[in-house]
Short mmCIF file of C-alpha atoms and ligand atoms in Angstrom, two decimals:
data_model
loop_
_atom_site.label_atom_id
_atom_site.label_comp_id
_atom_site.label_asym_id
_atom_site.label_seq_id
_atom_site.Cartn_x
_atom_site.Cartn_y
_atom_site.Cartn_z
CA MET A 2 50.13 156.08 165.57
CA ASN A 3 48.35 153.68 163.26
CA ILE A 4 50.24 153.05 160.02
CA ALA A 5 47.85 150.65 158.35
CA LEU A 6 49.31 150.69 154.81
CA PRO A 7 52.82 150.73 153.34
CA PRO A 8 54.03 154.36 153.62
CA MET A 9 54.48 156.24 150.32
CA GLY A 10 56.53 159.33 149.60
CA TRP A 11 59.82 160.69 148.30
CA ASN A 12 63.32 160.80 149.79
CA SER A 13 66.21 163.02 148.68
CA TRP A 14 69.08 160.52 148.97
CA ASN A 15 69.06 158.35 145.85
CA THR A 16 69.24 161.18 143.35
CA PHE A 17 70.54 164.16 145.26
CA GLY A 18 72.79 162.90 148.07
CA PRO A 19 74.46 166.04 149.51
CA ASP A 20 72.92 168.44 146.97
CA ILE A 21 69.79 169.30 148.89
CA SER A 22 68.24 172.66 149.72
CA ASP A 23 65.05 174.38 150.79
CA GLN A 24 64.41 175.18 147.14
CA LEU A 25 64.79 171.56 146.00
CA ILE A 26 62.44 170.28 148.69
CA VAL A 27 59.76 172.87 147.92
CA GLU A 28 60.09 172.33 144.15
CA THR A 29 59.81 168.58 144.67
CA ALA A 30 56.68 168.89 146.79
CA ARG A 31 55.12 171.27 144.27
CA ALA A 32 55.91 168.89 141.41
CA MET A 33 54.47 165.96 143.35
CA LYS A 34 51.29 167.89 143.86
CA GLU A 35 50.99 169.29 140.32
CA LYS A 36 51.79 165.99 138.63
CA GLY A 37 49.33 164.03 140.75
CA TYR A 38 51.70 161.95 142.91
CA LEU A 39 50.11 163.24 146.11
CA GLU A 40 46.69 162.25 144.86
CA LYS A 41 47.99 158.72 144.28
CA GLY A 42 49.17 158.52 147.90
CA TYR A 43 52.82 159.68 147.86
CA GLU A 44 52.47 161.87 150.93
CA TYR A 45 55.84 161.98 152.75
CA VAL A 46 58.56 164.37 151.57
CA VAL A 47 61.77 163.31 153.34
CA ILE A 48 65.14 165.04 153.64
CA ASP A 49 67.94 162.50 154.08
CA ASP A 50 71.52 162.93 155.37
CA ILE A 51 73.71 166.08 155.03
CA TRP A 52 71.21 168.74 156.06
CA SER A 53 72.86 170.07 159.23
CA LEU A 54 75.92 171.93 160.40
CA HIS A 55 78.77 169.93 161.93
CA GLU A 56 78.24 171.53 165.35
CA ARG A 57 75.20 171.65 167.62
CA ASP A 58 74.12 175.03 169.02
CA GLU A 59 74.63 176.34 172.59
CA ASN A 60 71.47 174.48 173.66
CA VAL A 61 72.87 171.24 172.22
CA ARG A 62 70.28 171.32 169.43
CA LEU A 63 70.90 170.27 165.85
CA VAL A 64 71.29 173.20 163.44
CA PRO A 65 70.21 173.15 159.78
CA ASP A 66 72.94 174.28 157.38
CA PRO A 67 71.96 177.94 156.73
CA GLU A 68 73.35 177.81 153.18
CA LYS A 69 71.03 174.94 152.26
CA PHE A 70 68.11 175.80 154.52
CA PRO A 71 68.26 179.56 155.15
CA ARG A 72 64.72 179.76 156.57
CA GLY A 73 65.32 176.89 159.02
CA MET A 74 63.24 173.73 159.11
CA LYS A 75 60.03 175.03 160.70
CA ALA A 76 59.26 177.41 157.82
CA LEU A 77 60.05 174.70 155.28
CA ALA A 78 57.85 172.18 157.13
CA ASP A 79 55.02 174.74 157.15
CA ASP A 80 55.26 175.08 153.36
CA ILE A 81 55.34 171.32 152.85
CA HIS A 82 52.29 170.94 155.09
CA ALA A 83 50.47 173.76 153.29
CA LEU A 84 50.89 171.82 150.04
CA GLY A 85 49.20 168.85 151.69
CA PHE A 86 52.25 166.68 152.43
CA LYS A 87 53.87 165.29 155.54
CA PHE A 88 57.44 166.31 156.29
CA GLY A 89 60.27 163.87 156.97
CA MET A 90 63.82 164.22 158.25
CA TYR A 91 66.84 162.05 158.99
CA SER A 92 69.12 161.27 161.90
CA CYS A 93 71.18 158.32 163.04
CA ALA A 94 71.50 156.07 166.09
CA GLY A 95 75.32 156.26 166.06
CA LEU A 96 77.88 158.90 167.04
CA LEU A 97 77.83 160.51 163.58
CA THR A 98 75.55 160.07 160.56
CA CYS A 99 76.80 158.01 157.63
CA ALA A 100 78.13 161.19 156.02
CA GLY A 101 79.80 162.32 159.27
CA TYR A 102 77.25 164.83 160.61
CA PRO A 103 75.98 165.08 164.21
CA SER A 104 73.87 162.09 165.13
CA SER A 105 71.43 161.33 167.95
CA PHE A 106 73.40 158.89 170.14
CA ASP A 107 72.90 160.12 173.73
CA HIS A 108 70.80 162.99 172.33
CA GLU A 109 67.70 160.95 171.54
CA PHE A 110 65.21 162.92 173.63
CA ILE A 111 66.45 166.40 172.79
CA ASP A 112 66.66 165.62 169.07
CA ALA A 113 63.19 164.05 168.98
CA GLN A 114 61.84 167.21 170.62
CA THR A 115 63.67 169.39 168.10
CA PHE A 116 62.14 167.42 165.22
CA ALA A 117 58.69 167.68 166.81
CA ASP A 118 59.15 171.45 167.31
CA TRP A 119 59.97 171.81 163.63
CA GLY A 120 56.80 169.96 162.60
CA VAL A 121 58.45 166.72 161.49
CA ASP A 122 56.06 163.81 160.75
CA PHE A 123 58.56 161.10 159.74
CA LEU A 124 62.02 160.27 161.04
CA LYS A 125 64.44 158.03 159.15
CA TYR A 126 66.93 156.73 161.68
CA ASP A 127 70.19 155.30 160.37
CA PHE A 128 72.85 153.08 162.00
CA CYS A 129 76.31 154.36 160.96
CA ASN A 130 79.12 154.93 163.46
CA PHE A 131 77.30 152.98 166.13
CA PRO A 132 79.62 152.45 169.11
CA PRO A 133 80.58 148.81 169.69
CA TYR A 134 79.91 149.12 173.43
CA ALA A 135 76.26 150.10 172.91
CA ASN A 136 73.18 147.99 172.11
CA GLY A 137 71.44 148.73 168.80
CA ARG A 138 68.04 147.39 169.77
CA GLN A 139 68.01 149.43 172.95
CA ARG A 140 68.94 152.61 171.06
CA TYR A 141 66.17 152.13 168.52
CA ALA A 142 63.80 151.52 171.44
CA MET A 143 65.06 154.72 173.04
CA MET A 144 64.43 156.86 169.97
CA SER A 145 61.00 155.27 169.62
CA MET A 146 60.22 156.36 173.19
CA ALA A 147 61.73 159.80 172.60
CA LEU A 148 59.43 160.33 169.62
CA LYS A 149 56.41 159.22 171.66
CA ALA A 150 57.45 161.54 174.50
CA THR A 151 57.08 164.53 172.17
CA GLY A 152 53.35 163.85 171.91
CA ARG A 153 53.50 164.37 168.13
CA ASP A 154 52.60 161.62 165.65
CA ILE A 155 55.93 160.85 163.99
CA LEU A 156 56.38 157.84 161.74
CA PHE A 157 59.53 156.04 162.92
CA SER A 158 61.49 154.67 159.95
CA ALA A 159 64.42 152.61 161.27
CA CYS A 160 67.36 151.90 158.99
CA ASN A 161 69.81 149.35 160.38
CA TRP A 162 70.21 147.46 157.07
CA GLY A 163 69.07 144.11 158.47
CA THR A 164 71.47 144.00 161.44
CA ASP A 165 70.30 141.57 164.13
CA GLU A 166 67.25 140.41 162.10
CA PRO A 167 65.09 143.54 162.55
CA TRP A 168 62.00 141.76 161.13
CA LYS A 169 61.86 139.89 164.46
CA TRP A 170 61.83 142.84 166.85
CA MET A 171 61.31 146.25 165.24
CA ASP A 172 57.54 145.80 165.49
CA SER A 173 57.75 145.25 169.25
CA ILE A 174 59.55 148.54 169.92
CA GLY A 175 57.07 150.73 168.07
CA VAL A 176 58.89 151.16 164.74
CA HIS A 177 56.65 151.68 161.67
CA MET A 178 59.07 150.58 158.96
CA TYR A 179 62.60 149.16 159.04
CA ARG A 180 65.25 148.81 156.37
CA SER A 181 66.18 145.17 156.06
CA THR A 182 69.04 145.35 153.55
CA GLY A 183 72.08 147.34 152.50
CA ASP A 184 71.71 150.33 150.20
CA ILE A 185 70.07 150.03 146.81
CA HIS A 186 72.06 151.03 143.74
CA ASP A 187 70.43 152.03 140.49
CA ASN A 188 71.05 148.74 138.67
CA PHE A 189 69.09 145.54 138.02
CA GLN A 190 71.38 143.25 140.01
CA SER A 191 71.18 145.44 143.10
CA PHE A 192 67.42 145.77 143.35
CA THR A 193 66.67 142.15 142.43
CA ASP A 194 69.20 140.89 145.01
CA ILE A 195 67.57 143.12 147.63
CA ALA A 196 64.04 141.93 146.87
CA LYS A 197 65.04 138.25 146.67
CA SER A 198 66.90 138.44 149.98
CA GLN A 199 63.70 139.48 151.77
CA LEU A 200 61.10 137.26 150.06
CA ASN A 201 60.81 134.99 153.07
CA ASN A 202 60.75 137.81 155.63
CA PHE A 203 57.64 139.55 154.37
CA CYS A 204 55.54 137.16 156.46
CA MET A 205 56.70 139.41 159.33
CA SER A 206 55.77 142.65 157.55
CA GLY A 207 52.33 144.23 157.60
CA PRO A 208 50.07 146.84 159.16
CA HIS A 209 51.86 148.94 161.83
CA CYS A 210 55.37 147.80 160.87
CA PHE A 211 56.62 147.29 157.32
CA ASN A 212 59.76 145.69 155.93
CA ASP A 213 61.45 148.48 153.93
CA ILE A 214 63.59 147.25 151.03
CA ASP A 215 64.85 150.79 150.35
CA MET A 216 63.89 153.79 148.28
CA LEU A 217 63.06 153.20 144.62
CA THR A 218 65.49 154.18 141.87
CA ILE A 219 62.81 154.39 139.17
CA GLY A 220 63.52 157.17 136.68
CA MET A 221 67.18 157.69 137.62
CA TYR A 222 68.53 156.07 134.42
CA GLY A 223 72.10 156.11 135.63
CA LYS A 224 72.14 159.65 137.02
CA GLY A 225 72.38 160.63 140.67
CA ASN A 226 73.87 159.68 143.97
CA VAL A 227 73.30 155.90 143.89
CA ALA A 228 73.68 155.48 140.14
CA LEU A 229 76.32 152.76 140.26
CA GLY A 230 76.77 149.89 137.81
CA GLU A 231 74.91 149.42 134.57
CA ALA A 232 71.97 151.84 134.26
CA CYS A 233 68.45 150.42 134.36
CA THR A 234 66.07 150.29 131.41
CA THR A 235 62.37 151.15 131.57
CA ARG A 236 61.62 147.42 131.68
CA ASP A 237 63.97 147.01 134.65
CA TYR A 238 62.06 149.76 136.45
CA GLN A 239 58.74 148.02 135.78
CA THR A 240 60.18 144.94 137.44
CA GLN A 241 61.42 147.00 140.39
CA PHE A 242 58.03 148.59 140.95
CA ALA A 243 56.14 145.31 140.50
CA LEU A 244 58.36 143.59 143.09
CA TRP A 245 57.85 146.36 145.67
CA CYS A 246 54.09 146.32 144.98
CA MET A 247 53.70 142.53 145.19
CA LEU A 248 55.52 142.60 148.54
CA SER A 249 53.52 145.54 149.95
CA ALA A 250 56.83 147.28 150.67
CA PRO A 251 56.96 151.04 151.42
CA LEU A 252 57.09 153.09 148.21
CA MET A 253 59.56 155.92 148.71
CA LEU A 254 60.44 157.53 145.40
CA GLY A 255 64.14 158.21 144.84
CA GLY A 256 64.10 159.83 141.40
CA ASP A 257 63.79 163.50 140.47
CA VAL A 258 60.02 163.89 140.33
CA ARG A 259 60.36 167.36 138.80
CA ARG A 260 61.65 165.83 135.59
CA MET A 261 60.54 162.22 135.59
CA ASP A 262 60.57 160.26 132.35
CA PRO A 263 56.89 159.93 131.22
CA ASP A 264 56.95 156.11 131.16
CA CYS A 265 58.32 156.02 134.69
CA GLU A 266 55.83 158.60 135.87
CA SER A 267 52.88 156.58 134.60
CA LEU A 268 54.42 153.42 136.10
CA LEU A 269 54.63 155.06 139.53
CA LYS A 270 51.02 156.13 139.24
CA ASN A 271 49.68 152.86 137.81
CA ASP A 272 46.40 152.15 139.59
CA GLY A 273 46.58 148.37 139.23
CA LEU A 274 50.02 148.12 140.82
CA LEU A 275 49.24 150.67 143.54
CA ARG A 276 46.04 148.79 144.36
CA ILE A 277 48.16 145.69 144.98
CA ASN A 278 50.73 147.55 147.10
CA GLN A 279 48.12 149.36 149.15
CA ASP A 280 45.75 146.44 149.64
CA PRO A 281 44.30 146.79 153.16
CA GLU A 282 45.17 143.20 154.06
CA CYS A 283 48.90 143.70 153.24
CA ARG A 284 49.45 139.98 152.88
CA PRO A 285 52.82 138.64 151.81
CA PRO A 286 52.76 136.70 148.55
CA GLN A 287 53.16 132.93 148.32
CA ILE A 288 56.10 131.83 146.23
CA VAL A 289 54.41 129.49 143.76
CA TYR A 290 57.42 129.14 141.47
CA ARG A 291 61.09 129.81 141.99
CA GLY A 292 63.42 128.14 139.57
CA ARG A 293 64.98 128.12 136.15
CA VAL A 294 63.95 130.07 133.11
CA VAL A 295 64.51 128.45 129.74
CA SER A 296 64.89 130.94 126.95
CA ARG A 297 64.40 129.96 123.32
CA GLU A 298 66.00 133.16 122.11
CA ALA A 299 69.52 132.85 120.71
CA ASP A 300 71.95 133.63 123.51
CA PRO A 301 74.50 136.19 122.29
CA ALA A 302 77.02 134.91 124.85
CA THR A 303 77.04 131.27 123.71
CA GLY A 304 75.40 131.50 120.30
CA GLY A 305 73.24 128.59 121.46
CA ARG A 306 69.64 128.28 120.28
CA TRP A 307 68.32 128.02 123.78
CA HIS A 308 69.68 128.68 127.18
CA GLU A 309 68.82 127.80 130.74
CA TYR A 310 69.09 130.35 133.54
CA PRO A 311 68.97 128.83 137.05
CA ASP A 312 66.99 130.67 139.74
CA CYS A 313 65.82 133.40 137.35
CA GLY A 314 62.08 132.65 137.36
CA LEU A 315 59.80 133.73 140.16
CA THR A 316 56.01 133.63 140.45
CA LEU A 317 54.34 135.32 143.38
CA PHE A 318 50.67 134.78 144.25
CA LYS A 319 49.09 137.28 146.62
CA HIS A 320 45.71 137.23 148.34
CA LEU A 321 44.03 140.64 148.23
CA SER A 322 40.96 141.99 149.93
CA GLY A 323 37.56 141.84 148.24
CA GLY A 324 38.08 138.34 146.83
CA GLU A 325 40.85 139.35 144.45
CA PHE A 326 44.28 137.87 143.85
CA ALA A 327 47.44 139.22 142.26
CA ILE A 328 49.94 137.08 140.37
CA GLY A 329 53.41 138.47 139.62
CA TYR A 330 55.60 136.69 137.04
CA PHE A 331 59.26 137.69 137.08
CA ASN A 332 62.05 136.77 134.69
CA PHE A 333 65.45 137.84 136.05
CA ALA A 334 67.28 136.33 133.07
CA PRO A 335 68.50 138.65 130.29
CA LEU A 336 66.44 136.89 127.59
CA ALA A 337 62.72 136.13 127.28
CA GLY A 338 61.49 132.84 128.69
CA GLU A 339 58.51 131.07 130.16
CA VAL A 340 57.51 131.61 133.79
CA PRO A 341 54.85 129.19 135.07
CA CYS A 342 51.92 129.50 137.40
CA LEU A 343 50.26 126.24 138.36
CA PHE A 344 47.08 127.20 140.19
CA ALA A 345 47.20 124.05 142.35
CA ASP A 346 50.35 125.49 143.97
CA ALA A 347 48.19 128.35 145.25
CA GLY A 348 45.44 125.97 146.41
CA LEU A 349 43.33 125.77 143.26
CA PRO A 350 43.60 122.38 141.53
CA ALA A 351 41.80 121.84 138.21
CA ALA A 352 39.49 119.31 139.90
CA SER A 353 38.07 122.06 142.13
CA GLY A 354 35.84 123.17 139.29
CA PHE A 355 37.04 126.75 139.71
CA GLY A 356 39.33 128.87 137.62
CA LEU A 357 40.62 132.42 137.71
CA ARG A 358 39.16 135.25 135.64
CA LEU A 359 42.34 137.19 134.89
CA ARG A 360 43.24 140.65 133.65
CA ASP A 361 46.53 142.47 133.24
CA ALA A 362 47.04 144.69 136.30
CA MET A 363 49.03 147.29 134.39
CA THR A 364 46.93 147.64 131.25
CA GLY A 365 43.56 146.31 132.42
CA ARG A 366 43.42 143.94 129.41
CA ASP A 367 41.08 140.99 129.93
CA LEU A 368 42.88 137.63 129.80
CA GLY A 369 39.86 135.37 130.10
CA LEU A 370 38.88 132.61 132.48
CA GLN A 371 41.87 130.32 133.04
CA GLN A 372 41.80 126.87 134.55
CA ASP A 373 44.55 124.68 136.03
CA ARG A 374 47.52 126.88 135.07
CA TYR A 375 48.49 130.05 133.29
CA ASP A 376 52.10 130.28 132.15
CA LEU A 377 53.48 133.37 130.48
CA THR A 378 56.44 134.19 128.30
CA VAL A 379 58.09 137.10 130.05
CA ASP A 380 60.66 139.43 128.49
CA GLY A 381 64.24 139.32 129.74
CA HIS A 382 64.49 141.32 133.02
CA GLY A 383 60.74 141.77 132.73
CA CYS A 384 57.59 140.99 134.63
CA ARG A 385 53.86 140.59 134.17
CA VAL A 386 51.37 141.30 136.92
CA LEU A 387 47.80 140.00 136.77
CA LEU A 388 44.71 140.49 138.86
CA GLY A 389 42.16 137.71 139.17
CA ARG A 390 38.98 136.46 140.75
CA LEU A 391 37.64 132.98 141.34
CA GLU A 392 34.99 131.83 138.90
CA LYS A 393 33.16 128.52 138.49
CA ILE A 394 34.02 126.66 135.32
CA GLY A 395 31.24 125.77 132.91
C1 LIG B 410 72.92 154.98 154.76
C2 LIG B 410 71.46 154.67 154.43
C3 LIG B 410 71.06 155.37 153.15
C4 LIG B 410 71.28 156.88 153.29
C5 LIG B 410 72.73 157.16 153.67
C6 LIG B 410 72.97 158.62 154.02
O1 LIG B 410 73.79 154.42 153.84
O2 LIG B 410 71.26 153.28 154.33
O3 LIG B 410 69.72 155.10 152.83
O4 LIG B 410 70.42 157.39 154.27
O5 LIG B 410 73.12 156.39 154.81
O6 LIG B 410 74.30 158.88 154.37
#
């Protein structure tokens, strides 16, 4: 199965946790179609943990909870497919799922076949309750084989939270995306820590096997299953989406798409950012600046007229196909400050005689032909993302 671009879709966990049902999944898929998410590429609809009964049936097969999924999974998958989506489900490599439901340890081949029989196109495979006597790599390899043995194309989405440096070996065992960090929470600290922790591992992410820094929380605004800590603002969500896009990370929505805030909805469908995420070359960005941000706004904490925030500035420079480049400026400090981009750090010194013709990726606004450097004042917790092309000066 050739997964050439970062997978895009929706997953039930971040907002709904245990409160999932046939009705919710169908309503979500319908909303994604009607509101144009499918058209933008969000094609996987994935049911996470807490979908089954606690006991397997007499044939040792997993059984959907009849209260939540009264029609069973095949009928639901058929409806999801009829709407034009691919259908995803969840299991776990351990003895029980994270929420304590039956898991696929020693049932890899029968469970893979069950998923294939139901019409599943995507399997998220977690790592809770993994027995200490077993080998994690081998069990992920086993489920990968079990999925292949079904003969059905099923995207294998491993989720071992970075255990044993998955960026070094998940690709080799046929996995298509792998979670590299612990669970995201719907707050600024959580998602920025997650993205920063993986900046240097994206050189091992790309076509066929993507580093997955978890489902997005955009649009949750402090409500839902992973709404812990201080709720995000719309600006925080822009920064979240821009980070995931600059890294070419999988884009799995975690909010309630049926009632998404309009600003968040247009963010998730922003063509400039999606073009960067889905660039066919899927190159990792270069880190051209990582360091302090100096803010000249009065700091409410100290009352000082300016304040320095160590390690809060980040500039990412990404080569795209078709002779384009993306530049992402991030300010993780709470107050506005300058984030630099010296073109020489990306290989373009002033003496080259070339500059970059820049435009704002989110708004399309033309920013002119810039030479040598282009620094920006970025709002606190904010970002700016630009697209550019080389152009001869003069
Ligand atoms: C783990 C995963 C989450 C989610 C839950 C479900 O914590 O990392 O993404 O699937 O399990 O219980």
